[in-house]
Short mmCIF file of C-alpha atoms in Angstrom, two decimals:
data_model
loop_
_atom_site.label_atom_id
_atom_site.label_comp_id
_atom_site.label_asym_id
_atom_site.label_seq_id
_atom_site.Cartn_x
_atom_site.Cartn_y
_atom_site.Cartn_z
CA MET A 281 3.44 10.74 20.23
CA HIS A 282 6.46 8.57 21.33
CA PHE A 283 9.74 8.12 19.34
CA GLY A 284 10.82 4.55 19.21
CA PHE A 285 11.36 1.83 17.31
CA SER A 286 7.93 0.32 15.79
CA TYR A 287 8.20 -3.66 15.14
CA VAL A 288 4.73 -3.12 13.76
CA GLY A 289 5.62 -0.82 11.19
CA LEU A 290 8.50 -2.96 10.30
CA ILE A 291 6.01 -5.97 9.43
CA PHE A 292 3.51 -3.71 7.66
CA LEU A 293 6.76 -2.81 5.49
CA LEU A 294 7.71 -6.28 5.00
CA MET A 295 4.11 -6.90 4.20
CA LEU A 296 4.40 -4.24 1.61
CA PHE A 297 7.78 -4.59 0.08
CA VAL A 298 8.38 -8.54 -0.33
CA PRO A 299 5.40 -8.80 -2.51
CA ASN A 300 6.41 -5.56 -4.58
CA ALA A 301 10.05 -6.72 -4.77
CA LEU A 302 8.69 -10.03 -6.53
CA TRP A 303 6.76 -8.06 -8.80
CA THR A 304 9.42 -6.36 -10.08
CA LYS A 305 10.32 -9.92 -11.54
CA PHE A 306 6.60 -10.73 -12.49
CA GLN A 307 5.16 -7.12 -13.96
CA PRO A 308 2.17 -7.43 -15.88
CA LYS A 309 2.43 -7.72 -19.72
CA ASP A 310 3.12 -4.10 -21.24
CA TYR A 311 3.35 -2.39 -17.55
CA ASP A 312 6.23 -0.05 -19.32
CA LYS A 313 3.85 1.11 -22.05
CA TYR A 314 1.27 2.53 -19.18
CA ALA A 315 4.01 3.72 -16.57
CA LYS A 316 5.59 5.84 -19.12
CA ASN A 317 2.03 8.08 -19.15
CA GLU A 318 1.99 8.40 -15.31
CA ASN A 319 1.12 11.94 -14.45
CA ARG A 320 4.09 13.62 -13.10
CA LEU A 321 2.33 15.06 -10.35
CA LEU A 322 1.05 11.98 -8.83
CA LEU A 323 4.00 10.28 -9.32
CA ALA A 324 5.75 13.19 -7.13
CA LEU A 325 3.16 12.60 -4.40
CA GLU A 326 3.64 9.00 -4.85
CA ARG A 327 7.13 9.24 -3.96
CA VAL A 328 7.07 11.52 -1.35
CA GLY A 329 4.46 9.83 0.48
CA GLU A 330 6.28 6.62 0.40
CA VAL A 331 9.13 7.97 1.68
CA ALA A 332 7.24 9.65 4.36
CA VAL A 333 5.17 6.65 5.30
CA THR A 334 8.21 4.16 5.26
CA CYS A 335 10.16 6.52 7.76
CA LEU A 336 7.04 7.32 10.04
CA VAL A 337 5.90 3.69 10.84
CA LEU A 338 9.37 2.80 12.11
CA ILE A 339 10.01 5.67 14.24
CA PHE A 340 7.33 5.91 16.27
CA GLU A 341 6.33 3.49 19.12
CA ASP A 342 3.01 4.26 19.41
CA PHE A 343 1.92 1.68 16.52
CA ASN A 344 3.18 -1.45 18.58
CA VAL A 345 0.55 -3.53 20.14
CA ARG A 346 -0.82 -2.25 23.15
CA LEU A 347 -4.16 -3.06 25.11
CA SER A 348 -6.34 -0.05 24.51
CA PRO A 349 -9.87 0.56 23.17
CA TRP A 350 -7.82 1.78 19.85
CA LEU A 351 -6.52 -1.83 19.47
CA ALA A 352 -9.71 -2.43 17.02
CA TRP A 353 -8.26 0.20 14.38
CA LEU A 354 -4.71 -1.91 14.45
CA ILE A 355 -6.49 -5.25 13.95
CA ALA A 356 -8.49 -3.62 11.32
CA ALA A 357 -5.19 -2.23 9.77
CA PHE A 358 -3.55 -5.93 9.83
CA ALA A 359 -6.83 -7.45 8.20
CA LEU A 360 -6.48 -5.13 4.96
CA MET A 361 -2.80 -6.03 4.99
CA LEU A 362 -3.74 -9.75 4.89
CA LEU A 363 -6.41 -8.76 2.01
CA TYR A 364 -3.41 -7.32 0.32
CA GLU A 365 -1.39 -10.48 0.51
CA VAL A 366 -4.50 -12.19 -0.87
CA PHE A 367 -4.59 -10.10 -4.13
CA TRP A 368 -0.90 -10.71 -4.25
CA GLY A 369 -1.46 -14.22 -4.26
CA ARG A 370 -3.90 -13.78 -6.55
CA TYR A 371 -2.26 -11.89 -8.88
CA PHE A 372 1.09 -14.53 -8.68
CA ARG A 373 -1.43 -17.21 -9.60
CA SER A 374 -2.55 -15.57 -12.92
CA GLU A 375 -1.25 -14.68 -16.40
CA LYS A 376 0.20 -11.51 -15.23
CA THR A 377 -1.80 -9.06 -17.48
CA MET A 378 -2.82 -5.67 -16.54
CA ARG A 379 -6.46 -6.78 -16.04
CA ASP A 380 -5.31 -9.35 -13.56
CA PHE A 381 -3.56 -6.66 -11.75
CA TYR A 382 -6.27 -4.12 -11.78
CA GLY A 383 -9.08 -6.37 -10.97
CA SER A 384 -10.77 -5.81 -7.69
CA LEU A 385 -11.10 -7.77 -5.15
CA PHE A 386 -14.25 -8.62 -3.00
CA GLY A 387 -15.18 -4.70 -4.42
CA ILE A 388 -12.32 -3.03 -3.76
CA PRO A 389 -10.87 -1.09 -6.43
CA VAL A 390 -7.28 -1.29 -7.39
CA PRO A 391 -6.80 -3.07 -4.48
CA GLY A 392 -2.76 -3.50 -4.79
CA ALA A 393 -2.76 0.77 -4.21
CA THR A 394 -6.40 0.89 -1.85
CA LEU A 395 -5.60 -1.80 0.51
CA PRO A 396 -2.58 -0.72 1.72
CA VAL A 397 -3.21 3.04 1.83
CA ILE A 398 -6.36 2.51 4.00
CA ALA A 399 -4.07 0.28 6.15
CA VAL A 400 -1.62 2.88 6.50
CA LEU A 401 -4.69 5.36 7.38
CA LEU A 402 -6.11 2.85 10.04
CA LEU A 403 -2.62 2.58 11.46
CA ALA A 404 -2.22 6.50 12.08
CA VAL A 405 -5.49 6.20 13.86
CA TYR A 406 -4.59 3.58 16.14
CA GLY A 407 -1.06 5.42 16.76
CA GLY A 408 -2.76 9.02 17.18
CA ASN A 409 -0.51 10.11 14.79
CA PRO A 410 -1.57 12.97 12.46
CA PHE A 411 1.99 13.07 10.29
CA LEU A 412 1.27 9.48 9.38
CA PHE A 413 -2.44 10.20 8.64
CA ALA A 414 -1.20 13.10 6.42
CA ALA A 415 1.93 10.90 4.65
CA GLY A 416 -1.15 8.38 3.95
CA ILE A 417 -3.21 10.89 2.23
CA VAL A 418 -0.73 12.24 0.05
CA LEU A 419 0.71 8.76 -0.89
CA GLY A 420 -2.83 7.75 -1.33
CA VAL A 421 -3.93 10.43 -3.69
CA GLY A 422 -0.39 9.68 -5.87
CA HIS A 423 -0.68 5.96 -5.49
CA ILE A 424 -3.97 5.62 -6.22
CA GLY A 425 -4.81 8.03 -8.61
CA ILE A 426 -1.57 6.41 -10.57
CA HIS A 427 -3.55 3.12 -10.81
CA LEU A 428 -6.97 4.17 -11.50
CA GLY A 429 -5.27 6.00 -14.55
CA HIS A 430 -3.61 2.74 -15.51
CA LYS A 431 -6.86 0.72 -14.85
CA LYS A 432 -8.61 2.98 -17.25
CA GLU A 433 -6.17 3.11 -19.85
CA CYS A 434 -6.21 -0.62 -20.19
CA GLU A 435 -10.04 -0.92 -19.66
#
């Protein structure tokens, strides 16, 4: 692992943060009703994972593009992030209900939570970074757990 700026990490974060910033203005109808019921432990794990992932993807240059047999992991991670953008495009064109927000995408459950978490895990494998992998697991337990709970509530 090598310290240094990761432009790949920055691209990942932009792909995450830009649609989420838009989402704050276009939240699903009644989202606040579901958010107040979130499990506090899952919320804490989500927040810790978010902070750790945000920092780690930026400070290790190992995530930058390099020719290696591991490049397929980076390509797969970007493919999942592109699917994440497809998810957001579908959501922003919808009526913005909870069902629109939590509907599966190509059979992937809660894609707004699942896709970026799996992409982070693949990025960690590509960069050979167990710290990012661990942070991705923490984020996944919290983030996916919360959103599966919301999905269950709205069904």
